Tab-separated table of C-alpha atoms and ligand atoms in Angstrom:
chain	number	residue	atom	x	y	z
A	179	MET	CA	116.734	107.009	11.793
A	180	TYR	CA	114.328	104.281	10.775
A	181	LYS	CA	112.280	102.434	13.392
A	182	ILE	CA	112.071	98.814	12.309
A	183	ALA	CA	109.841	96.330	14.127
A	184	VAL	CA	111.627	92.969	14.094
A	185	ILE	CA	109.614	89.778	14.662
A	186	PRO	CA	111.941	86.761	14.331
A	187	GLY	CA	109.162	84.289	15.263
A	188	ASP	CA	109.780	80.527	15.337
A	189	GLY	CA	112.237	77.960	14.000
A	190	ILE	CA	114.427	79.152	11.147
A	191	GLY	CA	112.635	82.520	11.367
A	192	LYS	CA	115.042	83.363	14.186
A	193	GLU	CA	118.099	82.152	12.273
A	194	VAL	CA	117.382	83.929	8.986
A	195	MET	CA	116.488	87.092	10.910
A	196	GLU	CA	119.845	87.080	12.717
A	197	ALA	CA	121.556	86.619	9.342
A	198	THR	CA	119.550	89.512	7.888
A	199	LEU	CA	120.183	91.942	10.750
A	200	ASN	CA	123.889	91.124	10.341
A	201	ILE	CA	123.596	92.573	6.811
A	202	LEU	CA	121.476	95.598	7.747
A	203	LYS	CA	123.854	96.540	10.581
A	204	ALA	CA	126.737	96.587	8.088
A	205	LEU	CA	125.049	99.320	6.038
A	206	ASN	CA	125.735	102.914	6.810
A	207	ILE	CA	122.114	103.565	7.725
A	208	ASP	CA	120.704	104.412	11.141
A	209	PHE	CA	118.214	101.734	12.207
A	210	ASP	CA	116.432	101.394	15.525
A	211	PHE	CA	115.456	97.707	15.707
A	212	MET	CA	112.473	97.153	17.997
A	213	PHE	CA	112.156	93.439	18.746
A	214	ALA	CA	108.721	91.929	19.242
A	215	ASP	CA	107.368	88.443	19.951
A	216	ALA	CA	104.869	86.423	17.955
A	217	GLY	CA	104.297	82.816	16.977
A	218	ASP	CA	104.208	79.352	18.582
A	219	GLU	CA	106.875	79.977	21.248
A	220	CYS	CA	105.241	83.254	22.178
A	221	LYS	CA	101.904	81.461	22.551
A	222	GLU	CA	103.494	78.833	24.830
A	223	LYS	CA	104.965	81.561	27.023
A	224	THR	CA	102.159	84.104	27.073
A	225	SER	CA	99.127	82.113	25.807
A	226	VAL	CA	98.669	84.445	22.826
A	227	ALA	CA	100.371	84.100	19.446
A	228	LEU	CA	100.222	87.818	18.672
A	229	PRO	CA	100.346	90.004	21.822
A	230	ASP	CA	98.841	93.513	21.748
A	231	LYS	CA	102.294	94.840	22.638
A	232	THR	CA	103.650	93.448	19.365
A	233	ILE	CA	100.869	95.125	17.377
A	234	GLU	CA	101.656	98.381	19.178
A	235	ILE	CA	105.350	98.135	18.275
A	236	VAL	CA	104.555	97.301	14.657
A	237	LYS	CA	102.202	100.279	14.379
A	238	LYS	CA	104.870	102.619	15.740
A	239	ALA	CA	107.487	101.416	13.265
A	240	ASP	CA	108.367	102.725	9.803
A	241	ALA	CA	108.420	99.127	8.582
A	242	CYS	CA	108.295	95.595	9.936
A	243	LEU	CA	110.552	92.617	9.236
A	244	PHE	CA	108.993	89.237	9.955
A	245	GLY	CA	110.859	85.909	10.018
A	246	ALA	CA	108.404	83.031	10.176
A	247	ALA	CA	105.865	81.564	12.566
A	248	GLY	CA	104.991	77.895	12.987
A	249	GLU	CA	101.495	76.461	13.457
A	250	THR	CA	100.187	79.883	14.557
A	251	ALA	CA	101.289	81.511	11.280
A	252	ALA	CA	97.734	82.233	10.111
A	253	ASP	CA	96.784	83.866	13.462
A	254	VAL	CA	99.890	86.004	13.356
A	255	ILE	CA	100.385	87.030	9.748
A	256	VAL	CA	96.744	87.270	8.658
A	257	ARG	CA	95.937	89.397	11.700
A	258	LEU	CA	98.967	91.646	11.151
A	259	ARG	CA	97.868	92.202	7.532
A	260	GLN	CA	94.374	93.165	8.730
A	261	GLU	CA	95.526	95.352	11.645
A	262	MET	CA	97.842	97.289	9.345
A	263	ASP	CA	95.538	97.156	6.286
A	264	LEU	CA	98.328	95.771	4.119
A	265	PHE	CA	96.358	95.615	0.903
A	266	ALA	CA	99.115	94.825	-1.589
A	267	ASN	CA	101.152	91.638	-1.545
A	268	LEU	CA	104.271	91.931	-3.688
A	269	ARG	CA	105.977	88.758	-4.811
A	270	PRO	CA	108.934	89.229	-7.158
A	271	VAL	CA	109.784	86.432	-9.579
A	272	LYS	CA	113.469	86.956	-10.244
A	273	SER	CA	116.036	84.371	-11.238
A	274	TYR	CA	119.440	84.334	-9.601
A	275	PRO	CA	122.476	82.413	-10.885
A	276	GLY	CA	123.602	79.228	-9.147
A	277	THR	CA	120.050	78.247	-8.218
A	278	ASN	CA	117.479	75.815	-9.562
A	279	SER	CA	115.757	78.533	-11.574
A	280	LEU	CA	114.086	77.075	-14.643
A	281	PHE	CA	114.883	80.191	-16.696
A	282	ASP	CA	117.749	82.699	-16.768
A	283	ASP	CA	117.030	86.430	-16.626
A	284	LEU	CA	113.483	86.241	-15.305
A	285	ASP	CA	112.410	89.412	-13.558
A	286	PHE	CA	108.768	90.282	-13.058
A	287	MET	CA	106.586	91.346	-10.148
A	288	ILE	CA	103.270	89.843	-9.036
A	289	VAL	CA	100.999	92.307	-7.242
A	290	ARG	CA	98.267	90.456	-5.379
A	291	GLU	CA	95.189	92.030	-3.765
A	292	ASN	CA	95.472	91.066	-0.113
A	293	THR	CA	92.196	92.011	1.606
A	294	GLU	CA	89.161	90.553	-0.161
A	295	GLY	CA	88.251	88.137	-2.960
A	296	MET	CA	88.009	84.478	-2.002
A	297	TYR	CA	89.855	84.943	1.299
A	298	ILE	CA	87.313	86.910	3.285
A	299	GLY	CA	86.474	83.638	5.038
A	300	ASP	CA	82.711	83.854	4.490
A	301	GLU	CA	81.803	80.169	4.153
A	302	ASP	CA	78.562	78.375	4.815
A	303	TYR	CA	77.209	74.867	4.840
A	304	ILE	CA	74.339	73.856	2.588
A	305	LYS	CA	71.918	71.636	4.488
A	306	ASP	CA	68.931	69.545	3.470
A	307	GLU	CA	65.591	69.750	5.302
A	308	LEU	CA	66.854	67.279	7.942
A	309	GLY	CA	69.875	69.439	8.669
A	310	ASN	CA	72.394	67.126	6.974
A	311	VAL	CA	75.301	68.876	5.365
A	312	THR	CA	75.048	68.364	1.633
A	313	GLY	CA	77.602	70.911	0.548
A	314	ALA	CA	79.267	74.217	1.316
A	315	THR	CA	79.686	77.656	-0.223
A	316	ALA	CA	82.392	80.317	-0.128
A	317	LYS	CA	81.591	83.934	-0.897
A	318	ARG	CA	83.953	85.875	-3.122
A	319	VAL	CA	83.871	89.656	-2.799
A	320	ILE	CA	85.352	92.096	-5.310
A	321	THR	CA	84.816	95.785	-4.599
A	322	ARG	CA	85.444	98.824	-6.741
A	323	ASP	CA	87.557	100.462	-4.010
A	324	ALA	CA	89.894	97.533	-3.395
A	325	SER	CA	90.252	96.821	-7.121
A	326	GLU	CA	91.023	100.439	-7.866
A	327	ARG	CA	93.536	100.605	-5.020
A	328	ILE	CA	95.431	97.491	-6.139
A	329	CYS	CA	95.409	98.357	-9.867
A	330	GLU	CA	96.522	101.889	-9.085
A	331	TYR	CA	99.321	100.435	-6.921
A	332	ALA	CA	100.464	98.100	-9.729
A	333	PHE	CA	100.583	100.842	-12.380
A	334	LYS	CA	102.300	103.268	-10.020
A	335	TYR	CA	104.811	100.544	-9.157
A	336	ALA	CA	105.422	99.988	-12.885
A	337	LYS	CA	105.974	103.679	-13.465
A	338	GLU	CA	108.322	104.147	-10.516
A	339	ASN	CA	110.343	101.029	-11.244
A	340	ASN	CA	110.911	101.452	-14.932
A	341	ARG	CA	108.547	98.674	-15.914
A	342	LYS	CA	106.849	98.814	-19.295
A	343	LYS	CA	103.685	96.754	-18.984
A	344	VAL	CA	101.015	95.691	-16.497
A	345	THR	CA	99.003	92.509	-17.089
A	346	GLY	CA	95.619	92.164	-15.380
A	347	ILE	CA	94.675	88.572	-14.549
A	348	HIS	CA	91.068	87.444	-13.978
A	349	LYS	CA	88.397	84.983	-15.047
A	350	ALA	CA	85.825	87.468	-16.286
A	351	ASN	CA	84.333	85.095	-18.865
A	352	VAL	CA	82.927	82.894	-16.064
A	353	LEU	CA	82.909	85.213	-13.038
A	354	LYS	CA	81.151	87.911	-15.005
A	355	LYS	CA	80.096	90.201	-12.176
A	356	THR	CA	83.075	89.980	-9.806
A	357	ASP	CA	85.918	89.653	-12.288
A	358	GLY	CA	83.962	91.641	-14.843
A	359	LEU	CA	84.221	94.542	-12.403
A	360	PHE	CA	87.914	93.889	-11.722
A	361	LYS	CA	88.692	93.867	-15.459
A	362	LYS	CA	86.700	97.050	-16.060
A	363	ILE	CA	88.519	98.877	-13.277
A	364	PHE	CA	91.882	97.517	-14.446
A	365	TYR	CA	91.343	99.202	-17.824
A	366	GLU	CA	90.057	102.418	-16.237
A	367	VAL	CA	93.314	102.698	-14.330
A	368	ALA	CA	95.338	101.538	-17.373
A	369	GLU	CA	93.882	104.396	-19.411
A	370	LYS	CA	95.345	106.954	-16.978
A	371	TYR	CA	98.830	105.473	-17.324
A	372	LYS	CA	98.795	105.181	-21.112
A	373	THR	CA	100.176	108.666	-21.488
A	374	GLU	CA	102.987	107.697	-19.091
A	375	GLY	CA	104.030	104.993	-21.507
A	376	ILE	CA	102.853	101.987	-19.482
A	377	GLU	CA	101.235	99.316	-21.671
A	378	SER	CA	98.434	97.093	-20.461
A	379	GLU	CA	96.954	93.729	-21.378
A	380	ASP	CA	94.729	91.163	-19.672
A	381	PHE	CA	94.548	87.370	-19.629
A	382	TYR	CA	92.401	84.680	-18.062
A	383	VAL	CA	94.016	83.082	-15.036
A	384	ASP	CA	94.043	79.565	-16.512
A	385	ALA	CA	95.847	80.710	-19.654
A	386	THR	CA	98.258	82.656	-17.458
A	387	ALA	CA	99.129	79.515	-15.485
A	388	MET	CA	100.356	78.119	-18.810
A	389	TYR	CA	102.021	81.307	-20.081
A	390	LEU	CA	104.082	81.471	-16.885
A	391	LEU	CA	105.678	78.224	-18.013
A	392	THR	CA	105.751	78.758	-21.779
A	393	ARG	CA	106.719	82.422	-22.010
A	394	PRO	CA	107.439	83.860	-18.547
A	395	LYS	CA	109.739	86.518	-19.974
A	396	SER	CA	106.769	88.278	-21.565
A	397	PHE	CA	105.602	89.439	-18.112
A	398	ASP	CA	106.658	92.630	-16.395
A	399	VAL	CA	104.083	93.442	-13.683
A	400	ILE	CA	101.074	91.209	-13.011
A	401	VAL	CA	98.106	92.451	-10.977
A	402	THR	CA	95.359	90.132	-9.796
A	403	THR	CA	92.803	89.237	-7.126
A	404	ASN	CA	93.617	87.453	-3.865
A	405	LEU	CA	93.303	83.713	-4.615
A	406	PHE	CA	94.652	83.918	-8.167
A	407	GLY	CA	97.596	85.928	-6.884
A	408	ASP	CA	98.299	83.390	-4.162
A	409	ILE	CA	98.394	80.527	-6.678
A	410	LEU	CA	100.282	82.306	-9.464
A	411	SER	CA	102.915	83.627	-7.062
A	412	ASP	CA	103.666	80.105	-5.835
A	413	GLU	CA	103.972	79.054	-9.472
A	414	GLY	CA	106.349	81.978	-9.880
A	415	ALA	CA	108.384	80.767	-6.880
A	416	GLY	CA	108.633	77.363	-8.549
A	417	LEU	CA	109.967	79.010	-11.719
A	418	VAL	CA	112.917	80.561	-9.928
A	419	GLY	CA	114.009	77.719	-7.722
A	420	GLY	CA	112.713	77.250	-4.268
A	421	LEU	CA	111.491	78.632	-0.991
A	422	GLY	CA	114.869	79.579	0.458
A	423	LEU	CA	115.160	82.371	-2.110
A	424	ILE	CA	111.764	84.048	-2.319
A	425	PRO	CA	111.031	87.317	-0.500
A	426	SER	CA	107.753	89.204	-0.218
A	427	ALA	CA	106.288	92.521	0.824
A	428	ASN	CA	102.904	93.428	2.282
A	429	ILE	CA	102.192	97.095	1.698
A	430	GLY	CA	99.521	99.404	3.114
A	431	GLU	CA	98.838	103.133	2.806
A	432	ASP	CA	101.488	104.068	5.375
A	433	ARG	CA	102.700	100.754	6.770
A	434	ALA	CA	104.544	97.753	5.384
A	435	LEU	CA	105.715	94.303	6.422
A	436	PHE	CA	108.447	92.292	4.733
A	437	GLU	CA	108.869	88.539	5.084
A	438	PRO	CA	110.374	85.511	3.388
A	439	VAL	CA	107.703	83.337	1.791
A	440	HIS	CA	108.895	80.216	3.631
A	441	GLY	CA	107.707	79.029	7.050
A	442	SER	CA	109.535	77.992	10.221
A	443	ALA	CA	110.910	74.766	8.631
A	444	PRO	CA	110.956	72.595	11.784
A	445	ASP	CA	112.785	69.865	9.819
A	446	ILE	CA	115.957	71.976	9.617
A	447	ALA	CA	115.463	74.477	12.464
A	448	GLY	CA	118.240	75.110	15.005
A	449	LYS	CA	120.980	73.599	12.871
A	450	GLY	CA	122.208	76.592	10.894
A	451	LEU	CA	121.049	74.968	7.656
A	452	ALA	CA	118.500	77.597	6.563
A	453	ASN	CA	119.197	79.668	3.476
A	454	PRO	CA	119.078	83.317	4.615
A	455	VAL	CA	118.570	84.759	1.103
A	456	ALA	CA	114.741	84.920	1.181
A	457	CYS	CA	114.852	87.003	4.360
A	458	ILE	CA	117.796	89.133	3.172
A	459	LEU	CA	115.967	89.885	-0.100
A	460	SER	CA	112.874	90.783	1.955
A	461	ALA	CA	115.087	93.336	3.691
A	462	VAL	CA	116.177	94.548	0.231
A	463	MET	CA	112.492	95.141	-0.570
A	464	MET	CA	112.217	97.032	2.715
A	465	LEU	CA	115.187	99.231	1.785
A	466	GLU	CA	113.502	100.007	-1.550
A	467	TYR	CA	110.285	100.872	0.286
A	468	LEU	CA	112.248	103.217	2.588
A	469	ASP	CA	113.697	104.795	-0.534
A	470	GLU	CA	117.202	103.576	0.321
A	471	LYS	CA	117.623	102.498	-3.296
A	472	GLU	CA	121.443	102.490	-3.320
A	473	ALA	CA	121.675	100.290	-0.255
A	474	ALA	CA	119.019	97.975	-1.682
A	475	ASN	CA	120.981	97.682	-4.887
A	476	ALA	CA	124.251	97.041	-3.064
A	477	VAL	CA	122.816	94.181	-0.979
A	478	ASP	CA	121.057	92.700	-4.008
A	479	LYS	CA	124.348	92.706	-5.948
A	480	ALA	CA	126.196	91.105	-3.040
A	481	VAL	CA	123.597	88.302	-2.897
A	482	LEU	CA	123.993	87.835	-6.638
A	483	LYS	CA	127.777	87.525	-6.323
A	484	VAL	CA	127.629	84.943	-3.545
A	485	LEU	CA	125.058	82.886	-5.448
A	486	SER	CA	127.099	83.058	-8.690
A	487	GLU	CA	130.313	81.995	-6.974
A	488	LYS	CA	128.490	79.120	-5.254
A	489	LYS	CA	131.352	78.865	-2.744
A	490	THR	CA	129.610	79.906	0.439
A	491	VAL	CA	126.029	78.684	0.046
A	492	THR	CA	123.699	76.564	2.158
A	493	GLY	CA	122.726	72.936	1.578
A	494	ASP	CA	119.552	73.661	-0.401
A	495	LEU	CA	121.822	75.257	-3.055
A	496	GLY	CA	124.265	72.373	-3.028
A	497	GLY	CA	126.758	73.944	-0.611
A	498	LYS	CA	127.983	73.177	2.908
A	499	SER	CA	127.897	76.608	4.555
A	500	THR	CA	125.800	77.617	7.534
A	501	THR	CA	123.192	80.377	7.595
A	502	MET	CA	125.605	82.799	9.277
A	503	GLU	CA	128.557	81.864	7.054
A	504	MET	CA	126.468	82.698	4.020
A	505	SER	CA	125.353	85.950	5.624
A	506	GLU	CA	129.004	86.868	6.353
A	507	ALA	CA	129.976	86.096	2.750
A	508	ILE	CA	127.208	88.395	1.492
A	509	LYS	CA	128.232	91.086	3.972
A	510	GLU	CA	131.820	91.012	2.700
A	511	LYS	CA	130.648	91.603	-0.862
A	512	ILE	CA	128.583	94.683	-0.074
A	513	GLU	CA	129.981	97.804	-1.692
A	514	PHE	CA	128.127	100.668	-0.083
C	784	NAI	P1	108.263	75.659	5.240
C	784	NAI	O1	108.402	76.789	4.303
C	784	NAI	O2	108.599	75.930	6.659
C	784	NAI	O3	109.190	74.441	4.740
C	784	NAI	C1	108.970	73.710	3.536
C	784	NAI	C2	110.251	73.001	3.110
C	784	NAI	O4	111.186	73.937	2.586
C	784	NAI	C3	110.960	72.294	4.267
C	784	NAI	O5	111.530	71.103	3.810
C	784	NAI	C4	112.028	73.292	4.668
C	784	NAI	O6	113.155	72.675	5.243
C	784	NAI	C5	112.378	73.952	3.334
C	784	NAI	N1	112.772	75.342	3.552
C	784	NAI	C6	111.966	76.387	3.856
C	784	NAI	N2	112.679	77.509	4.011
C	784	NAI	C7	113.965	77.188	3.790
C	784	NAI	C8	115.177	77.936	3.826
C	784	NAI	N3	115.206	79.242	4.122
C	784	NAI	N4	116.323	77.269	3.562
C	784	NAI	C9	116.327	75.968	3.272
C	784	NAI	N5	115.208	75.209	3.223
C	784	NAI	C10	114.033	75.813	3.500
C	784	NAI	O7	106.765	75.143	5.108
C	784	NAI	P2	106.009	73.958	5.886
C	784	NAI	O8	106.946	72.837	6.146
C	784	NAI	O9	104.794	73.733	5.103
C	784	NAI	O10	105.563	74.591	7.267
C	784	NAI	C11	106.341	74.546	8.471
C	784	NAI	C12	105.716	75.484	9.483
C	784	NAI	O11	105.810	76.825	9.006
C	784	NAI	C13	104.235	75.219	9.727
C	784	NAI	O12	104.008	75.300	11.113
C	784	NAI	C14	103.524	76.336	8.979
C	784	NAI	O13	102.300	76.702	9.598
C	784	NAI	C15	104.530	77.445	9.064
C	784	NAI	N6	104.456	78.431	7.946
C	784	NAI	C16	104.619	79.746	8.257
C	784	NAI	C17	104.620	80.720	7.289
C	784	NAI	C18	104.832	82.125	7.712
C	784	NAI	O14	105.198	82.373	8.852
C	784	NAI	N7	104.626	83.104	6.832
C	784	NAI	C19	104.456	80.391	5.874
C	784	NAI	C20	104.363	78.969	5.621
C	784	NAI	C21	104.357	78.041	6.630
C	785	MG	MG1	100.519	80.908	-0.593
């Protein structure tokens, strides 16, 4: 029996979550879904966007599924990542048929450091002697521990998932101390995995932004610092055709949260127009994390079939089906 904390959140978060639970309930796996509130509506009702009770539930669970929040998204998701120390952000770049993917057969994983780098929020104003603001600074922190932890995670992921190569991305020619350290640690970890047959290479982030467009198939697993990972993973989402399709995972030492990359989409909320695939594929990542590999595979294949057929898909994919109709179609195709 798996305890799953379920936070539908706001807007289409609720709709894609319903569509996803419809799939999970069809699997022959024992789940205990523990529902919890967070987001804009929760804040209106209770005056807090992320109640302590929700954090409690999430900490008790084996994994957490999160839909989307609205304007309070940063308060909710950033805090959840901190509370649970979810240090690795996994963003797969995988092309599915029947979508706006720019390339066929793309399949690589971006592993982004989630706890430090440019996003520690340590900013300051620069002032002249009269106190006028003349500029601002942002501190960027790279530590040995966090770099080691994320590189180790990426190589271990490669090994366990039959991947052949890990690419470390940085800007060590300019950011000599911070990214110099990240690059050094990347190769220390790489050395350990050489004997396991995992190759390694490194590129500058600017060159990588181009390579993702010119030769994306050369990537297998990418590991990088927080800001670079944020930017490159959105570029990756663009490569494979849109927000309605892109799942993600936030992984800690013994906790994990899975969520579609998209937000609450107020423009289409409440109308059954949302594509449920991003959330369903987030649940697939959760099944993999729980070591339910066969179930994960079965749901992934069912999604693939429905997308290929293009008969029962939502408006963003050129179809006319509702969120739940698409979920039902996927459910029917599951062979598990
Ligand atoms: P968004 O991802 O909600 O929507 C962007 C565009 O993509 C919209 O046109 C929307 O209709 C479309 N879209 C998104 N998901 C879709 C799906 N599953 N199927 C079909 N179309 C889809 O981002 P936006 O508009 O920037 O933000 C809306 C709200 O969501 C804001 O309040 C923002 O703070 C919040 N947000 C929350 C996130 C989270 O909870 N992790 C992430 C991003 C935004
Ligand atoms: Mg982003």
